[in-house]
Short mmCIF file of C-alpha atoms and ligand atoms in Angstrom, two decimals:
data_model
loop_
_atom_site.label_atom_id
_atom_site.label_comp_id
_atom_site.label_asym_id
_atom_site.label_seq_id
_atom_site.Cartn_x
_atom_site.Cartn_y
_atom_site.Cartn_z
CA UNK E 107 20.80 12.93 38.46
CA UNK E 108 24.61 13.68 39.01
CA UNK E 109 25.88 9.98 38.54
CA UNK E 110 29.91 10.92 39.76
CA UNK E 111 28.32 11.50 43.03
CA UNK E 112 28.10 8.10 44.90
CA UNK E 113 25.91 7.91 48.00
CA UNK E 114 25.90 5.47 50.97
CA UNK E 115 23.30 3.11 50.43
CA UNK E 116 21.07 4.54 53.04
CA UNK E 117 21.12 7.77 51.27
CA UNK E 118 19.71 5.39 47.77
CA UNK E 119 17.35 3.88 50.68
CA UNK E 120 15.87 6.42 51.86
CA UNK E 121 15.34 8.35 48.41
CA UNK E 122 13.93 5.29 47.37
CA UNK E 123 11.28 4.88 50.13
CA UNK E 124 10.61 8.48 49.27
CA UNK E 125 9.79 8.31 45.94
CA UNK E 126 7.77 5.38 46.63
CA UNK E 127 5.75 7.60 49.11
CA UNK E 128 5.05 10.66 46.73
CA UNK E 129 4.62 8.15 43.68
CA UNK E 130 1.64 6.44 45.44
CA UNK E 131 -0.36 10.64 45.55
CA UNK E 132 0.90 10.88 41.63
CA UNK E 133 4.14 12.46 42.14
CA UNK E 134 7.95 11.60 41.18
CA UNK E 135 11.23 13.54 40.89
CA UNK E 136 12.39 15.63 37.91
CA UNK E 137 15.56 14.84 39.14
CA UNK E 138 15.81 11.53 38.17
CA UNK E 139 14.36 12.47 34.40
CA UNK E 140 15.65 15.90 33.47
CA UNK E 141 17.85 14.68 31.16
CA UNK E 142 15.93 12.64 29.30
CA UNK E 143 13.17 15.46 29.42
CA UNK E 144 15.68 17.61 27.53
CA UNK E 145 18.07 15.74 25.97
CA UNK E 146 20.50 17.99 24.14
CA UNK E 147 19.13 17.02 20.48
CA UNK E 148 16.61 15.16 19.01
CA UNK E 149 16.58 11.15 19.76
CA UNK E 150 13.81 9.70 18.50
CA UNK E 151 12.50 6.15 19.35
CA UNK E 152 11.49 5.82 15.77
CA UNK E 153 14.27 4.06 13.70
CA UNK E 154 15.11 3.98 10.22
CA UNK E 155 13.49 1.86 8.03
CA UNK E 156 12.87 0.62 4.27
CA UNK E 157 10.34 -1.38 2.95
CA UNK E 158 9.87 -3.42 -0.30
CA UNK E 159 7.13 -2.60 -2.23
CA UNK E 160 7.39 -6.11 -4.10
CA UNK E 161 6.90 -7.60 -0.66
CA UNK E 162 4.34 -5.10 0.59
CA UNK E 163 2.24 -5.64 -2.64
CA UNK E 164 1.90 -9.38 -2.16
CA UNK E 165 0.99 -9.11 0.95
CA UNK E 166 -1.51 -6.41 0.81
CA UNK E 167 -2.87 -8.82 -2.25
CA UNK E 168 -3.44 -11.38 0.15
CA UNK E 169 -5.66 -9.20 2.75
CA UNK E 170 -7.89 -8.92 -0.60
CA UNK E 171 -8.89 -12.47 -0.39
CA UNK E 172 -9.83 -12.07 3.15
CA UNK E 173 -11.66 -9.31 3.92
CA UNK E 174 -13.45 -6.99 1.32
CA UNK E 175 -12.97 -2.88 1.47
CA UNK E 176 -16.90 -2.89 2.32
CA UNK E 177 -16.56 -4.86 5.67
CA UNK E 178 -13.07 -3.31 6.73
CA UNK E 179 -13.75 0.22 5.73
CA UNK E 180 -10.48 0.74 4.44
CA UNK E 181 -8.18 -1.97 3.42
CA UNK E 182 -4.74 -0.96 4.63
CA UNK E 183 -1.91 -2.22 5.82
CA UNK E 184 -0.87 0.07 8.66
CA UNK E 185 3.55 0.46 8.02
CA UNK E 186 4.83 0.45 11.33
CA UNK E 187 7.83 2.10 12.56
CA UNK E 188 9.52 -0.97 13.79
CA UNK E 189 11.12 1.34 17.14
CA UNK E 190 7.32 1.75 17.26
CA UNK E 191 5.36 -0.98 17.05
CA UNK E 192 2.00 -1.22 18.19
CA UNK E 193 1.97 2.39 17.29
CA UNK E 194 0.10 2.83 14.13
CA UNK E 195 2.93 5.19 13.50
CA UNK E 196 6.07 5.38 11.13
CA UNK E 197 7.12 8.20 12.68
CA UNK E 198 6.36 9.78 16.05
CA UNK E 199 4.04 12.34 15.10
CA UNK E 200 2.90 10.37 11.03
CA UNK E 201 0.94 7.72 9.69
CA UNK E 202 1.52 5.85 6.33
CA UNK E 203 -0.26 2.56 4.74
CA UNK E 204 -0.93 1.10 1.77
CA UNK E 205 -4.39 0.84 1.03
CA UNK E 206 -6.06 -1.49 -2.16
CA UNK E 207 -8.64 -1.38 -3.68
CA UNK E 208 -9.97 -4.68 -5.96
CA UNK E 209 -12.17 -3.73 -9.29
CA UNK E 210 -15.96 -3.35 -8.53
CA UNK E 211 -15.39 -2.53 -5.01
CA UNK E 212 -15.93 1.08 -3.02
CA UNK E 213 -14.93 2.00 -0.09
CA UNK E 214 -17.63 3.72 1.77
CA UNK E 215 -17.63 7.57 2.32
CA UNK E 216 -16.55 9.04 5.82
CA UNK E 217 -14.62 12.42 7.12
CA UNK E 218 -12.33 12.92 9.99
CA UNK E 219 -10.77 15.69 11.38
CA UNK E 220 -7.20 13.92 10.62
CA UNK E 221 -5.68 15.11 7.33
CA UNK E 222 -4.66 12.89 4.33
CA UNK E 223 -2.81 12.60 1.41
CA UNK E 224 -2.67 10.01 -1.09
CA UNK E 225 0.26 8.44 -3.37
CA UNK E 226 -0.65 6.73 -6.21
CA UNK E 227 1.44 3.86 -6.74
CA UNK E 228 0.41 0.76 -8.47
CA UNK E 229 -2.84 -0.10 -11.03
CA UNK E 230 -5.45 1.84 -12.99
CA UNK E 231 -8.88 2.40 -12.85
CA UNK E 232 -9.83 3.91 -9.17
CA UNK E 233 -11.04 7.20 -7.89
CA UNK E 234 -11.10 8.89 -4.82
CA UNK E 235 -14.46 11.46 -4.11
CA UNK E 236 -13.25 14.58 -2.17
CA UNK E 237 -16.41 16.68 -0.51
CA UNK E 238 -18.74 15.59 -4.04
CA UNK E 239 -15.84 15.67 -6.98
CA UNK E 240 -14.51 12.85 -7.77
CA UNK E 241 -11.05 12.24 -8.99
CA UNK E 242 -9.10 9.26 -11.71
CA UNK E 243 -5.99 8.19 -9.51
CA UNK E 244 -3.25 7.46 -11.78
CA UNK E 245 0.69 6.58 -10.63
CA UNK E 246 2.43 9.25 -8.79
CA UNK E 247 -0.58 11.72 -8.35
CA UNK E 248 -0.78 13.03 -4.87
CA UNK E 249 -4.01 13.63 -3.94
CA UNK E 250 -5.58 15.23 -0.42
CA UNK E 251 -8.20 15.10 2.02
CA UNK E 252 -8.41 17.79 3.81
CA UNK E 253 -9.77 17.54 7.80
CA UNK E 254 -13.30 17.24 7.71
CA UNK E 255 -13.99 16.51 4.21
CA UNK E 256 -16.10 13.33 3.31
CA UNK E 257 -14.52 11.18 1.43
CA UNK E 258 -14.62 7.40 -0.43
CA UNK E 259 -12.58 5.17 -2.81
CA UNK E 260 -14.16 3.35 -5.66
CA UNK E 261 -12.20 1.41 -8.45
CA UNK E 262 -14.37 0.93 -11.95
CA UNK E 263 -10.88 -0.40 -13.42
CA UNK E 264 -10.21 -4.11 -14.07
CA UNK E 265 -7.26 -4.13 -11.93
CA UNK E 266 -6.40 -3.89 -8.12
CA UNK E 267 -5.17 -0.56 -7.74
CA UNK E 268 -2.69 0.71 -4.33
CA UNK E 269 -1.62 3.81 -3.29
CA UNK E 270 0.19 5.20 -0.02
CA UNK E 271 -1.96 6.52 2.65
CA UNK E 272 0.12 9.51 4.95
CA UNK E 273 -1.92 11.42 7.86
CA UNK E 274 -1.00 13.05 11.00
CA UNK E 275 -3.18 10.22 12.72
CA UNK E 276 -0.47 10.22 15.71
CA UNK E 277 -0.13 14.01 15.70
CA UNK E 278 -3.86 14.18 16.45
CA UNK E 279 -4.25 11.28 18.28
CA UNK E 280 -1.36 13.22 20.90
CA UNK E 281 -3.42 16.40 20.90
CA UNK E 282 -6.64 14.54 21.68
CA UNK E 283 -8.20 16.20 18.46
CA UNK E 284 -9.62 13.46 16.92
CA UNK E 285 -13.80 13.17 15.73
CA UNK E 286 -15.41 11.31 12.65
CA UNK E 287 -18.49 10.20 11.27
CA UNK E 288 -19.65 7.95 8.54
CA UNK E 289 -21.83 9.09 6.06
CA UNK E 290 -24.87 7.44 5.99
CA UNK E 291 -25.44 6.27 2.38
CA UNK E 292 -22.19 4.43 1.29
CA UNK E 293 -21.71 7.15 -1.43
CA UNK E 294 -21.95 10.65 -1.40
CA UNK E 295 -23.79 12.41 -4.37
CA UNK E 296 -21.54 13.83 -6.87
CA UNK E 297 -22.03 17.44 -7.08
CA UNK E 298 -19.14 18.86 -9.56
CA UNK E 299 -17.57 17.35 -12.87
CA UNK E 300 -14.00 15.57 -12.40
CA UNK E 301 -11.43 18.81 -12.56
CA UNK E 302 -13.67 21.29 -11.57
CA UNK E 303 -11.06 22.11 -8.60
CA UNK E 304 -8.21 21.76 -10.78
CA UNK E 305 -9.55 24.25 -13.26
CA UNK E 306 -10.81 26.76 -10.25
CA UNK E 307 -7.48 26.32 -8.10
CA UNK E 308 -4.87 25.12 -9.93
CA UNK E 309 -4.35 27.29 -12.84
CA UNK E 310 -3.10 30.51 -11.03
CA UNK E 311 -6.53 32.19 -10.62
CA UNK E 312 -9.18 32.13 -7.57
CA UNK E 313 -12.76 32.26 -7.56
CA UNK E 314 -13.63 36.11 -6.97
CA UNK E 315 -15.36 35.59 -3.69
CA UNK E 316 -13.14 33.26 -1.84
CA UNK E 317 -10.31 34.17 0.55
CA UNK E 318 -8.29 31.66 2.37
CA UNK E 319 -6.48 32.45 5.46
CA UNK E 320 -2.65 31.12 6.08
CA UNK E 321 -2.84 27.37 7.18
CA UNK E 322 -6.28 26.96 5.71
CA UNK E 323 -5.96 23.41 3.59
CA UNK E 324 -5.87 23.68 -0.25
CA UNK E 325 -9.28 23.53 -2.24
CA UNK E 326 -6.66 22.16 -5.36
CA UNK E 327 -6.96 18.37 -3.90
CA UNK E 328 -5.10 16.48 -6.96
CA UNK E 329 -1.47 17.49 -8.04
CA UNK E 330 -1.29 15.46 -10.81
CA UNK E 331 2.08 13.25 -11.42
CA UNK E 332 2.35 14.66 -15.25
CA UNK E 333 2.58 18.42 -14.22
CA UNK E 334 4.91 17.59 -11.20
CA UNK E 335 7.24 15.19 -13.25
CA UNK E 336 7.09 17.90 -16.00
CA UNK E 337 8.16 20.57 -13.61
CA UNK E 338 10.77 18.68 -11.86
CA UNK E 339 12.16 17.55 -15.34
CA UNK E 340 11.86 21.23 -16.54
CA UNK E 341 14.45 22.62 -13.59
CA UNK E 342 16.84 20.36 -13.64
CA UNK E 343 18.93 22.24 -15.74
CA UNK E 344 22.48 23.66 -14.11
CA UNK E 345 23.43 22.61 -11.05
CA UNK E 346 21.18 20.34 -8.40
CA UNK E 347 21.85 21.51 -4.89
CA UNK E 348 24.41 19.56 -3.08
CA UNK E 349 22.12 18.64 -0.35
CA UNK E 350 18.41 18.20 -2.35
CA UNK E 351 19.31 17.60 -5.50
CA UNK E 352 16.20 19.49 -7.60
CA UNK E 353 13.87 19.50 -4.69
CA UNK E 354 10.35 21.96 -5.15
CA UNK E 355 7.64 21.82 -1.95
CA UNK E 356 3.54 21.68 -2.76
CA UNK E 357 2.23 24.62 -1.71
CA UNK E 358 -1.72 25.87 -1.40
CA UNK E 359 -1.44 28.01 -4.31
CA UNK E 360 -4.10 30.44 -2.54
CA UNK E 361 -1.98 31.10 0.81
CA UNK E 362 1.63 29.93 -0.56
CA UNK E 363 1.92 27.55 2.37
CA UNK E 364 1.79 23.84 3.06
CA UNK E 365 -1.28 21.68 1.19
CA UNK E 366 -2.51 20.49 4.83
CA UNK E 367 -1.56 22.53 7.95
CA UNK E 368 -0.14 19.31 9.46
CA UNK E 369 1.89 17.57 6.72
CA UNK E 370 4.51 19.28 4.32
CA UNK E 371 4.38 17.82 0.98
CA UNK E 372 7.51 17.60 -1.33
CA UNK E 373 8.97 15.96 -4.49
CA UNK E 374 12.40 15.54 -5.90
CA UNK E 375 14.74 14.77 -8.65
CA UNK E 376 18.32 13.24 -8.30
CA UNK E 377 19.73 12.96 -11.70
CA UNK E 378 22.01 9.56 -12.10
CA UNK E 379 24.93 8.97 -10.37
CA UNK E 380 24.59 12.06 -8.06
CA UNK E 381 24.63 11.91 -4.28
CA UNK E 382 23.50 14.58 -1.78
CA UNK E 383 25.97 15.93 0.88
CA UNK E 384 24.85 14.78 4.07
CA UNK E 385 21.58 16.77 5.77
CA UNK E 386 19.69 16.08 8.79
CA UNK E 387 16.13 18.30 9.98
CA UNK E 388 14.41 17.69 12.89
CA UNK E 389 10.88 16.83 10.87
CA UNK E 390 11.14 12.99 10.10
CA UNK E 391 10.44 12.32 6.95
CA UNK E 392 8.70 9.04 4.65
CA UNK E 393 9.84 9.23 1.11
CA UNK E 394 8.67 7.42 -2.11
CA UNK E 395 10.70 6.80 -4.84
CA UNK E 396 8.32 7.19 -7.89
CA UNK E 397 11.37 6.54 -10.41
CA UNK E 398 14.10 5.25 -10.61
CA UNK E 399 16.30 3.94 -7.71
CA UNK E 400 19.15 4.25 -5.29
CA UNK E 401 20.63 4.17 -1.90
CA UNK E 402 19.57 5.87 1.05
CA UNK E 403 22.66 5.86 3.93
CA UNK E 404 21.07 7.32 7.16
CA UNK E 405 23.31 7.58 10.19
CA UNK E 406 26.29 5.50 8.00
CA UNK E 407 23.42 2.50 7.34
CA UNK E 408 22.23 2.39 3.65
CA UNK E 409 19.14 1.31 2.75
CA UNK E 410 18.45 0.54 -1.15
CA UNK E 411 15.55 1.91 -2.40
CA UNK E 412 13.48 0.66 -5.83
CA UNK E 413 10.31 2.10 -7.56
CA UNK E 414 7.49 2.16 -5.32
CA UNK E 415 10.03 1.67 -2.13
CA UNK E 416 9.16 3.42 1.01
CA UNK E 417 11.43 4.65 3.39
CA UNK E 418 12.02 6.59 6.51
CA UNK E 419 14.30 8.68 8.14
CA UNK E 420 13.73 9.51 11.44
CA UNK E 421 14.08 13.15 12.81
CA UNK E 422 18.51 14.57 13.10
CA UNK E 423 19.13 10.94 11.19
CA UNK E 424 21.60 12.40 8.84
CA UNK E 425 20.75 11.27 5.58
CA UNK E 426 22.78 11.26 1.76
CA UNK E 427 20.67 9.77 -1.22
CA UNK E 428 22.61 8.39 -4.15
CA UNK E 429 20.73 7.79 -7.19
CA UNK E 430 21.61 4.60 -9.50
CA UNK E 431 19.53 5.94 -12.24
CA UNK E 432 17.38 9.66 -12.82
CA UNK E 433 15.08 9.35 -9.61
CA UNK E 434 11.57 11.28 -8.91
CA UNK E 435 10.98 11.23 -4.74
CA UNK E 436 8.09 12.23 -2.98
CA UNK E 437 8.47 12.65 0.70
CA UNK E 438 6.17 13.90 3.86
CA UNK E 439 6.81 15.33 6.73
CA UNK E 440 5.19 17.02 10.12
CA UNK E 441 7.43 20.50 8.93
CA UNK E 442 4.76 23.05 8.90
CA UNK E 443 3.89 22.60 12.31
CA UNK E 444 7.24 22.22 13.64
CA UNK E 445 7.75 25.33 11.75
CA UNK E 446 4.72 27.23 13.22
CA UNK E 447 5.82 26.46 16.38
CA UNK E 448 9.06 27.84 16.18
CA UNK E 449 10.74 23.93 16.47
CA UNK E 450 11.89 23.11 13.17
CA UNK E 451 16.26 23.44 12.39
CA UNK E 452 17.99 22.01 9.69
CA UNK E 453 21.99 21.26 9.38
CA UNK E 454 23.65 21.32 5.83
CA UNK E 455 26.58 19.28 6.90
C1 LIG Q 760 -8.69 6.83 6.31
O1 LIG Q 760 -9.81 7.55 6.39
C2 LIG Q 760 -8.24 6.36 5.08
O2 LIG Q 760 -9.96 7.42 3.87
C3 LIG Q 760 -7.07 5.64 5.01
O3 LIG Q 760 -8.72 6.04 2.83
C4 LIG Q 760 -6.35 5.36 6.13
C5 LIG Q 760 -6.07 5.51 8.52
C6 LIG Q 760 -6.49 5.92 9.72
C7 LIG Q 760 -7.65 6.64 9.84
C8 LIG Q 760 -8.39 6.98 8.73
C9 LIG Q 760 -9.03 6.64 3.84
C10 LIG Q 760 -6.78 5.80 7.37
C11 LIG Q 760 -7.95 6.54 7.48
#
């Protein structure tokens, strides 16, 4: 709409007796939205946001003495974008919750054709069972579901145990793509010793007969915290770069490309005292700090992050990271599929 023109108010009258008249057979002028159609970059509804694991923790502690992983399927507390609320989103297109799971409890096996990763975060003791192999969660292993995989929780530890949940629930949910199905018995059979996958995928070798096609999920399904710590430890020699600091994406190491077709996976190391020049993208992103601890300033507001912290920057939210001490981050984001739909810019600022 050209708002320097100004109209009589018959003119506004009878446009709006018009658009009344089309808008009762399901009809109403581009006219009036164009601009908000296409606005001339990103502006997301989502806003930036941090929150405290300290306070998250007790208060996913307290859902534990009020409803048991059995009855709700999967204890979570769903973090909401709050520019989104109602949502189940933290960003437009992302999921993320923390789930717990208390000592002697399971939590029973189902598949979807949503994609998930997991972030270990807090206690000992749990496994998650991916398609018959089960794997030992322990802090700062990221762990997958692929779509359609069965899957279920179990903790034979002494101690509650909580990790981040991240899927492209919303991403889905837009594309009217969703199915699942429980499994009938609450456990699925284990078929394969723990690390059978890790052995057969993860040590720069395939099995003979198996190809895997570009944007088919990994079959590796646990990236252990030790080997990406180790890694991320091991490069940060010379210079970090001025916008990422040490910054290395997962990868399927059969096809090269993203873990899951719909999330990009990534972790990072900011040695102390150094800050990032500021860097927007247009994938919104959830980070983790799984060490140490800093600031996040996003569009000039700063946001201090601790161990454990989650927080989120929303898509073009310019973003510089200072870290107070050496930091580890682990971040997700929608990027492969912006990317494989042509979408996705960046701006090194
Ligand atoms: C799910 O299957 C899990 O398996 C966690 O642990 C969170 C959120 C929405 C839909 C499915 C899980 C989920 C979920």
């Amino acid at each position: 709409m050209n708002h320097l023109a100004t109209h009589s108010a018959e003119t506004l009258a009878a446009r709006k007796a018009y658009y009344d008249r089309i808008g009762a057979d399901s009809m109403t002028p581009l006219w009036e939205v164009l601009g908000a159609l296409v606005p001339p970059e990103p502006r997301s509804p989502a806003v930036p946001h941090r929150w405290s694991y300290a306070d998250v923790r007790a208060q996913v502690m307290e859902a534990g003495t009020l409803i048991s992983a059995a009855e709700a399927e999967r204890r979570v507390l769903i973090l909401e974008n709050p520019g989104l609320r109602g949502q189940s989103c933290i960003t437009q297109s992302l999921y993320a919750g923390l789930q717990l799971i208390l000592p002697g409890e399971v939590a029973p096996a189902h598949r979807h054709t949503q994609s998930a990763l997991r972030l270990v975060l807090d206690g000992e003791g749990a496994y998650t069972a991916v398609n018959g192999e089960r794997v030992t969660m322990r802090r700062g292993d990221f762990i997958i579901t692929p779509a359609w995989t069965w899957h279920e929780h179990g903790n034979l530890g002494s101690e509650p145990v909580v990790w981040l949940d991240g899927l492209d629930i919303p991403l889905v949910r837009f594309l009217d793509a969703g199915f699942a199905e429980k499994a009938g018995e609450r456990s699925q059979g284990v078929e394969r010793p723990e690390g059978d996958a890790l052995a057969r995928y993860g040590n720069n070798m395939q099995p003979m007969d198996e190809e895997q096609r570009a944007g088919d999920p990994t079959r590796l399904f646990i990236y252990p915290f030790a080997q990406t710590r180790a890694a991320l430890l091991a490069i940060s020699h010379g210079m970090p770069d001025a916008h990422l600091g040490f910054k290395q994406r997962f990868v399927n190491p059969a096809t090269g490309g993203s873990p899951m077709p719909t999330m990009g996976t990534f972790a990072q190391r900011l040695p102390a005292g150094f800050s990032t020049r500021p860097y927007r993208c247009t994938d919104g992103t959830v980070h983790v700090c799984l060490e140490g601890g800093g600031e996040a300033e996003i569009n000039g507001q700063t946001h201090g992050f601790e161990e454990r912290d989650v927080f989120v920057v929303p898509s073009w939210h310019t973003l510089r990271l200072r870290a107070r001490a050496d930091s580890i981050l682990f971040s997700y984001s929608d990027r492969p599929v912006q990317k494989a739909l042509g979408l996705w810019r960046e701006e090194r600022l």
